[in-house]
Amino acid sequence: MAITSTGIGSGIDVSGIVRDLVSAEAQPARNRLDRREAEIQTNISALGSLKSVLNEFKESLSGLTDLDAFQARKATSSDSSIFSASADASAVAGSYQVKVEQLAQEQKLRSGDFTGSDAVVGTGTLTLDVGGNSFDITVDASNNTLAGIRDAINGSPDNTGVRATTVNVDDGVGGTVSRLVLTSDAPGTANEITLSTVDDDGSNADAAGLSRLSSASGEIQELRAAQDAVVQIDGQTVTRSTNSIDDAIDGVTLNLKKADDLSTYNLDVALNTGAVKSKVNSFVESYNELVNTTNRLQSYDPDSGRAGPLQGDATLRTVMNQLRREIGGSVEGAEGMFQTLATIGIQTQRDGTLAIDDTKLDDALAQDFEGVGELFASENGYASKLDNLLDGYVGFNGILSSRTDSLNNRLDDIGDQREQLGRRLESLESRLLDQFNAMDALVGQLNSTGNYLSQQLNNLPFNNLKKD
């Protein structure tokens, strides 16, 4: 940069003049770049809004593209505190009378009394059998205490389904005793626990040494018996080892929570029309939001002369025309009573939005539940066709992404042009300063020469005579 200052020779504000000249040169170019940048930013934002609302509409289709959603069943218990239920597509609609007589439960055993969890038990081999599956615990000097045996059971990689704890309880005479408690991981009589020992003291069934933990010693007591679940379904007895019963009624799972052998409760299995109707409502609401958003983006107000950011946009016009054509058309090859949205109560309004006739939709679901599914989720169904159509616009390499990338590239170009403009203005400023400084120097020289000549003329004899 050249040094800027007030002209020495001329007294002119050289830097101010240069600054004004550079600003006059720069402002139109900057204004032009600002306008172009603002226009591009507005278009990027508008395309983002369009892509967002198209994605939301596409998301609403996800629940309608799977035929399984239209085969769903709903199982309802008249008292969910006694049992709850669920059903899959294979369940047959109907009603059942259910009585929960008994819940399945895990067996729980306890040992005899020991002076503490660190009390020595005895060495040898302890075998635990859970429902016919057994594993061995070797008891030696390293783990020959109640707590050591507890930890060995819980830490065994061969453990077949039993948990061990130690408890400290009153002994009835003012002190405490420790006991080993064993609980089966799984409920049901098929998961009963049996204990046997090979005691290093030579006796495997007495109440001394490791054999104190043998079922044959008489020391082991049952705190809670293993028990199967017992349910009456329409007067027929069902016995299972678990409280989750999925093989009594085809397609239905019962989750037993509380026994009540005095009362009978209802189980109703029906088509899950509520879930399907909710998805259809979501589809209509999302489409209407799409229509309202696109109307705003391409609007024009003749009174104010203001136009939406995508007014006249070919991409927006094309995608909406394609969506309207698909929604207003029919589904070829649909296996069922319905071929158009209008036949299930979904009509296009004058403003382009959709409206649902709830009564007509309810009737359609009641008459042909799976037929409504075919209308949406079959290969040529509405949801499938619309989803495929939208992929071309909002997918990873879709039209809207490509347009946004192109606009971002234009923004980068504007940034480059700003840098070029800055360099050009710096060059202009430097050149003008050089020129004005050179002119200022010349003016200074001329002023100096003029002053010299004036002095010389004043010193001539003629001028002196005139003074006399």
Coordinates of C-alpha atoms in Angstrom, one line a residue, residues 118-441:
D118 CA -16.8 -67.1 56.5
A119 CA -17.5 -70.3 58.3
V120 CA -15.6 -73.4 57.1
V121 CA -17.9 -75.9 55.4
G122 CA -15.8 -78.8 54.2
T123 CA -13.9 -79.8 51.1
G124 CA -14.9 -82.1 48.2
T125 CA -17.1 -81.7 45.1
L126 CA -20.6 -80.1 45.1
T127 CA -22.8 -81.0 42.2
L128 CA -25.8 -78.8 41.4
D129 CA -28.5 -80.2 39.0
V130 CA -31.0 -77.7 37.5
G131 CA -33.7 -79.3 35.5
G132 CA -31.5 -82.2 34.5
N133 CA -28.5 -80.0 33.6
S134 CA -25.7 -80.3 36.2
F135 CA -22.3 -78.7 36.9
D136 CA -19.7 -79.3 39.6
I137 CA -18.0 -77.0 42.1
T138 CA -14.7 -78.1 43.5
V139 CA -14.4 -77.0 47.2
D140 CA -10.8 -76.8 48.5
A141 CA -8.8 -74.7 50.9
S142 CA -9.1 -71.6 48.5
N143 CA -12.9 -71.4 48.8
N144 CA -13.9 -73.6 51.8
T145 CA -16.4 -71.1 53.3
L146 CA -20.0 -70.3 52.8
A147 CA -19.1 -67.1 50.9
G148 CA -16.4 -68.9 48.9
I149 CA -18.9 -71.6 47.7
R150 CA -21.4 -68.8 46.9
D151 CA -18.9 -67.0 44.7
A152 CA -17.8 -70.3 43.1
I153 CA -21.4 -71.1 42.1
N154 CA -22.1 -67.7 40.7
G155 CA -18.7 -67.5 38.9
S156 CA -18.8 -70.9 37.3
P157 CA -18.7 -70.9 33.5
D158 CA -20.7 -74.1 33.6
N159 CA -23.5 -72.7 35.7
T160 CA -26.8 -74.1 34.3
G161 CA -29.2 -71.7 35.8
V162 CA -28.9 -71.1 39.6
R163 CA -28.1 -68.0 41.7
A164 CA -26.4 -68.2 45.1
T165 CA -26.6 -65.6 47.9
T166 CA -25.8 -65.7 51.6
V167 CA -28.2 -64.2 54.2
N168 CA -27.7 -63.4 57.9
V169 CA -30.8 -64.1 60.0
D170 CA -31.7 -64.2 63.7
D171 CA -30.9 -67.4 65.4
G172 CA -33.8 -67.0 67.9
V173 CA -31.5 -66.5 71.0
G174 CA -30.2 -63.0 70.3
G175 CA -27.5 -63.8 67.8
T176 CA -27.3 -64.4 64.0
V177 CA -26.6 -67.3 61.7
S178 CA -25.6 -67.4 58.0
R179 CA -27.3 -69.5 55.3
L180 CA -26.6 -70.2 51.7
V181 CA -29.7 -69.5 49.5
L182 CA -30.1 -71.0 46.0
T183 CA -32.6 -69.7 43.5
S184 CA -33.4 -71.2 40.1
D185 CA -33.0 -68.7 37.2
A186 CA -36.1 -70.1 35.5
P187 CA -39.6 -70.8 36.8
G188 CA -41.4 -74.1 36.6
T189 CA -41.1 -77.6 38.0
A190 CA -38.8 -78.6 35.2
N191 CA -36.2 -76.3 36.7
E192 CA -36.0 -77.8 40.2
I193 CA -32.6 -77.8 41.9
T194 CA -31.0 -80.9 43.3
L195 CA -27.7 -80.9 45.3
S196 CA -25.3 -83.8 45.8
T197 CA -21.8 -84.0 47.2
V198 CA -18.6 -86.0 47.2
D199 CA -17.4 -85.2 50.7
D200 CA -13.7 -85.5 51.5
D201 CA -14.7 -86.8 55.0
G202 CA -16.0 -89.9 53.3
S203 CA -19.7 -89.5 54.1
N204 CA -21.8 -87.8 51.4
A205 CA -25.2 -87.7 53.2
D206 CA -24.5 -86.7 56.8
A207 CA -24.9 -83.4 58.4
A208 CA -21.2 -82.7 58.7
G209 CA -18.6 -81.3 56.3
L210 CA -19.5 -80.5 52.7
S211 CA -22.4 -83.0 52.7
R212 CA -24.4 -80.5 54.8
L213 CA -25.1 -79.0 51.4
S214 CA -26.5 -82.2 49.9
S215 CA -30.2 -82.6 49.4
A216 CA -29.9 -86.0 51.0
S217 CA -28.6 -84.6 54.3
G218 CA -31.9 -83.2 55.5
E219 CA -30.2 -79.8 56.0
I220 CA -31.6 -78.3 52.8
Q221 CA -35.0 -76.7 53.2
E222 CA -37.3 -75.4 50.5
L223 CA -38.2 -71.7 50.9
R224 CA -40.4 -71.6 47.8
A225 CA -41.5 -74.5 45.6
A226 CA -41.0 -74.6 41.9
Q227 CA -44.4 -74.1 40.3
D228 CA -45.8 -74.2 36.8
A229 CA -48.4 -71.7 35.5
V230 CA -51.9 -73.0 35.3
V231 CA -54.5 -71.2 33.1
Q232 CA -58.0 -72.1 32.1
I233 CA -58.9 -70.9 28.6
D234 CA -62.5 -71.4 27.8
G235 CA -62.6 -74.1 30.5
Q236 CA -59.6 -76.0 29.2
T237 CA -56.5 -76.3 31.3
V238 CA -53.1 -75.1 30.1
T239 CA -50.0 -75.8 32.1
R240 CA -46.7 -74.2 31.2
S241 CA -43.3 -73.6 33.0
T242 CA -43.3 -69.9 32.2
N243 CA -45.7 -67.0 32.7
S244 CA -45.3 -66.0 29.1
I245 CA -47.5 -68.4 27.1
D246 CA -47.2 -68.2 23.4
D247 CA -48.4 -71.7 22.3
A248 CA -51.9 -72.0 23.8
I249 CA -53.7 -69.8 21.3
D250 CA -52.3 -69.5 17.8
G251 CA -50.7 -66.1 17.2
V252 CA -51.4 -64.9 20.8
T253 CA -49.0 -64.4 23.7
L254 CA -50.3 -64.3 27.2
N255 CA -48.2 -62.6 29.9
L256 CA -49.5 -63.7 33.3
K257 CA -49.1 -61.2 36.1
K258 CA -51.3 -62.3 39.0
A259 CA -53.3 -65.4 40.0
D260 CA -57.0 -65.2 40.6
D261 CA -58.6 -68.6 40.6
L262 CA -62.0 -67.2 41.5
S263 CA -62.6 -64.9 38.5
T264 CA -62.7 -65.3 34.7
Y265 CA -61.5 -62.5 32.5
N266 CA -62.0 -61.7 28.8
L267 CA -59.4 -61.8 26.1
D268 CA -60.5 -60.2 22.8
V269 CA -58.5 -60.6 19.6
A270 CA -59.4 -58.3 16.7
L271 CA -58.0 -56.6 13.7
N272 CA -55.8 -53.7 14.7
T273 CA -57.8 -51.1 12.7
G274 CA -56.8 -48.3 15.1
A275 CA -53.1 -48.6 14.3
V276 CA -53.8 -48.6 10.5
K277 CA -56.2 -45.7 10.7
S278 CA -53.6 -43.7 12.6
K279 CA -51.0 -44.3 9.8
V280 CA -53.5 -43.3 7.2
N281 CA -54.3 -40.1 9.1
S282 CA -50.5 -39.4 9.3
F283 CA -50.3 -39.9 5.5
V284 CA -53.1 -37.4 4.8
E285 CA -51.8 -34.8 7.3
S286 CA -48.2 -35.0 5.9
Y287 CA -49.5 -34.7 2.4
N288 CA -51.6 -31.6 3.3
E289 CA -48.6 -30.0 5.0
L290 CA -46.6 -30.6 1.8
V291 CA -49.3 -29.0 -0.3
N292 CA -49.5 -25.9 2.0
T293 CA -45.7 -25.5 2.1
T294 CA -45.3 -25.8 -1.7
N295 CA -48.2 -23.3 -2.2
R296 CA -46.3 -20.8 0.0
L297 CA -43.0 -21.4 -1.7
Q298 CA -44.5 -20.7 -5.2
S299 CA -47.1 -18.1 -4.2
Y300 CA -47.4 -14.7 -5.8
D301 CA -49.2 -11.6 -4.3
P302 CA -50.3 -9.3 -7.1
D303 CA -51.1 -6.5 -4.6
S304 CA -47.5 -6.3 -3.2
G305 CA -45.8 -7.8 -6.2
R306 CA -44.0 -10.3 -3.9
A307 CA -43.3 -13.8 -5.1
G308 CA -42.4 -16.9 -3.2
P309 CA -38.8 -18.0 -3.5
L310 CA -39.7 -20.9 -5.8
Q311 CA -42.4 -19.2 -7.8
G312 CA -42.3 -20.7 -11.3
D313 CA -39.7 -23.3 -10.2
A314 CA -39.8 -26.3 -12.6
T315 CA -38.7 -28.9 -10.1
L316 CA -41.4 -28.0 -7.6
R317 CA -44.0 -27.9 -10.3
T318 CA -42.9 -31.3 -11.6
V319 CA -42.8 -33.1 -8.3
M320 CA -46.2 -31.8 -7.2
N321 CA -47.8 -32.7 -10.6
Q322 CA -46.4 -36.2 -10.3
L323 CA -47.6 -36.6 -6.7
R324 CA -51.1 -35.4 -7.7
R325 CA -51.2 -37.7 -10.6
E326 CA -50.3 -40.8 -8.5
I327 CA -52.7 -39.9 -5.7
G328 CA -55.5 -39.3 -8.1
G329 CA -54.9 -42.4 -10.0
S330 CA -55.9 -46.1 -9.3
V331 CA -53.9 -49.1 -8.2
E332 CA -53.7 -51.8 -10.9
G333 CA -53.7 -55.4 -9.7
A334 CA -54.8 -54.7 -6.1
E335 CA -56.3 -57.8 -4.6
G336 CA -59.3 -56.5 -2.8
M337 CA -62.4 -54.4 -3.0
F338 CA -60.6 -51.1 -3.5
Q339 CA -58.6 -49.5 -6.3
T340 CA -58.6 -45.8 -5.5
L341 CA -58.2 -43.7 -2.4
A342 CA -61.7 -42.3 -2.9
T343 CA -63.2 -45.8 -2.4
I344 CA -61.9 -45.8 1.2
G345 CA -63.0 -42.3 2.0
I346 CA -59.9 -40.2 1.0
Q347 CA -60.9 -37.3 -1.3
T348 CA -59.0 -34.5 -2.9
Q349 CA -60.3 -31.0 -2.0
R350 CA -60.5 -27.9 -4.2
D351 CA -57.3 -26.5 -2.7
G352 CA -55.4 -29.7 -3.5
T353 CA -55.3 -31.1 0.1
L354 CA -56.8 -34.4 1.1
A355 CA -59.7 -35.0 3.4
I356 CA -60.8 -38.3 5.2
D357 CA -64.4 -39.5 5.5
D358 CA -63.9 -41.3 8.8
T359 CA -67.1 -43.3 8.4
K360 CA -66.2 -44.5 5.0
L361 CA -62.7 -45.4 6.1
D362 CA -64.0 -47.3 9.1
D363 CA -66.4 -49.2 6.8
A364 CA -63.6 -50.1 4.4
L365 CA -61.4 -51.4 7.2
A366 CA -64.3 -53.5 8.5
Q367 CA -65.3 -54.9 5.1
D368 CA -61.8 -55.7 3.7
F369 CA -59.0 -54.9 6.1
E370 CA -56.3 -56.6 4.0
G371 CA -57.8 -55.0 0.8
V372 CA -57.0 -51.6 2.3
G373 CA -53.5 -52.9 2.8
E374 CA -53.2 -53.9 -0.8
L375 CA -54.3 -50.5 -1.9
F376 CA -51.3 -49.0 -0.1
A377 CA -48.6 -51.6 0.3
S378 CA -48.9 -53.9 -2.7
E379 CA -46.2 -53.6 -5.4
N380 CA -48.2 -51.0 -7.3
G381 CA -49.9 -49.6 -4.2
Y382 CA -50.0 -45.9 -3.4
A383 CA -47.3 -46.0 -0.7
S384 CA -44.9 -48.0 -2.8
K385 CA -45.3 -45.8 -5.8
L386 CA -45.0 -42.5 -3.9
D387 CA -42.0 -43.7 -2.0
N388 CA -40.2 -44.7 -5.1
L389 CA -41.1 -41.3 -6.7
L390 CA -39.8 -39.3 -3.8
D391 CA -36.5 -41.2 -3.7
G392 CA -35.6 -39.5 -7.0
Y393 CA -36.0 -36.1 -5.3
V394 CA -34.9 -36.5 -1.7
G395 CA -32.5 -39.5 -2.0
F396 CA -28.7 -39.2 -1.5
N397 CA -28.2 -38.3 -5.2
G398 CA -31.6 -36.9 -5.7
I399 CA -32.6 -33.9 -7.8
L400 CA -32.9 -31.6 -4.8
S401 CA -29.5 -32.5 -3.4
S402 CA -28.0 -31.9 -6.9
R403 CA -29.6 -28.5 -7.1
T404 CA -28.5 -27.5 -3.6
D405 CA -24.9 -28.6 -4.5
S406 CA -25.0 -26.5 -7.6
L407 CA -26.2 -23.4 -5.6
N408 CA -23.5 -23.9 -3.1
N409 CA -21.0 -24.0 -5.9
R410 CA -22.3 -20.7 -7.1
L411 CA -21.9 -19.3 -3.6
D412 CA -18.3 -20.4 -3.7
D413 CA -17.9 -18.7 -7.0
I414 CA -19.2 -15.5 -5.5
G415 CA -16.7 -15.8 -2.7
D416 CA -14.0 -16.1 -5.3
Q417 CA -15.3 -13.0 -7.2
R418 CA -15.3 -11.1 -3.9
E419 CA -11.6 -11.9 -3.4
Q420 CA -10.8 -11.0 -7.0
L421 CA -12.7 -7.7 -6.5
G422 CA -10.7 -7.0 -3.4
R423 CA -7.4 -7.5 -5.2
R424 CA -8.6 -5.3 -8.1
L425 CA -9.6 -2.5 -5.7
E426 CA -6.3 -2.7 -3.9
S427 CA -4.5 -2.4 -7.3
L428 CA -6.8 0.5 -8.2
E429 CA -6.2 2.3 -4.9
S430 CA -2.4 1.9 -5.3
R431 CA -2.4 3.1 -8.8
L432 CA -4.6 6.2 -8.0
L433 CA -2.4 7.0 -5.0
D434 CA 0.7 6.9 -7.2
Q435 CA -1.0 9.1 -9.8
F436 CA -2.3 11.7 -7.3
N437 CA 0.9 11.7 -5.4
A438 CA 2.8 12.3 -8.6
M439 CA 0.4 15.1 -9.5
D440 CA 0.8 16.5 -6.1
A441 CA 4.5 16.5 -6.4

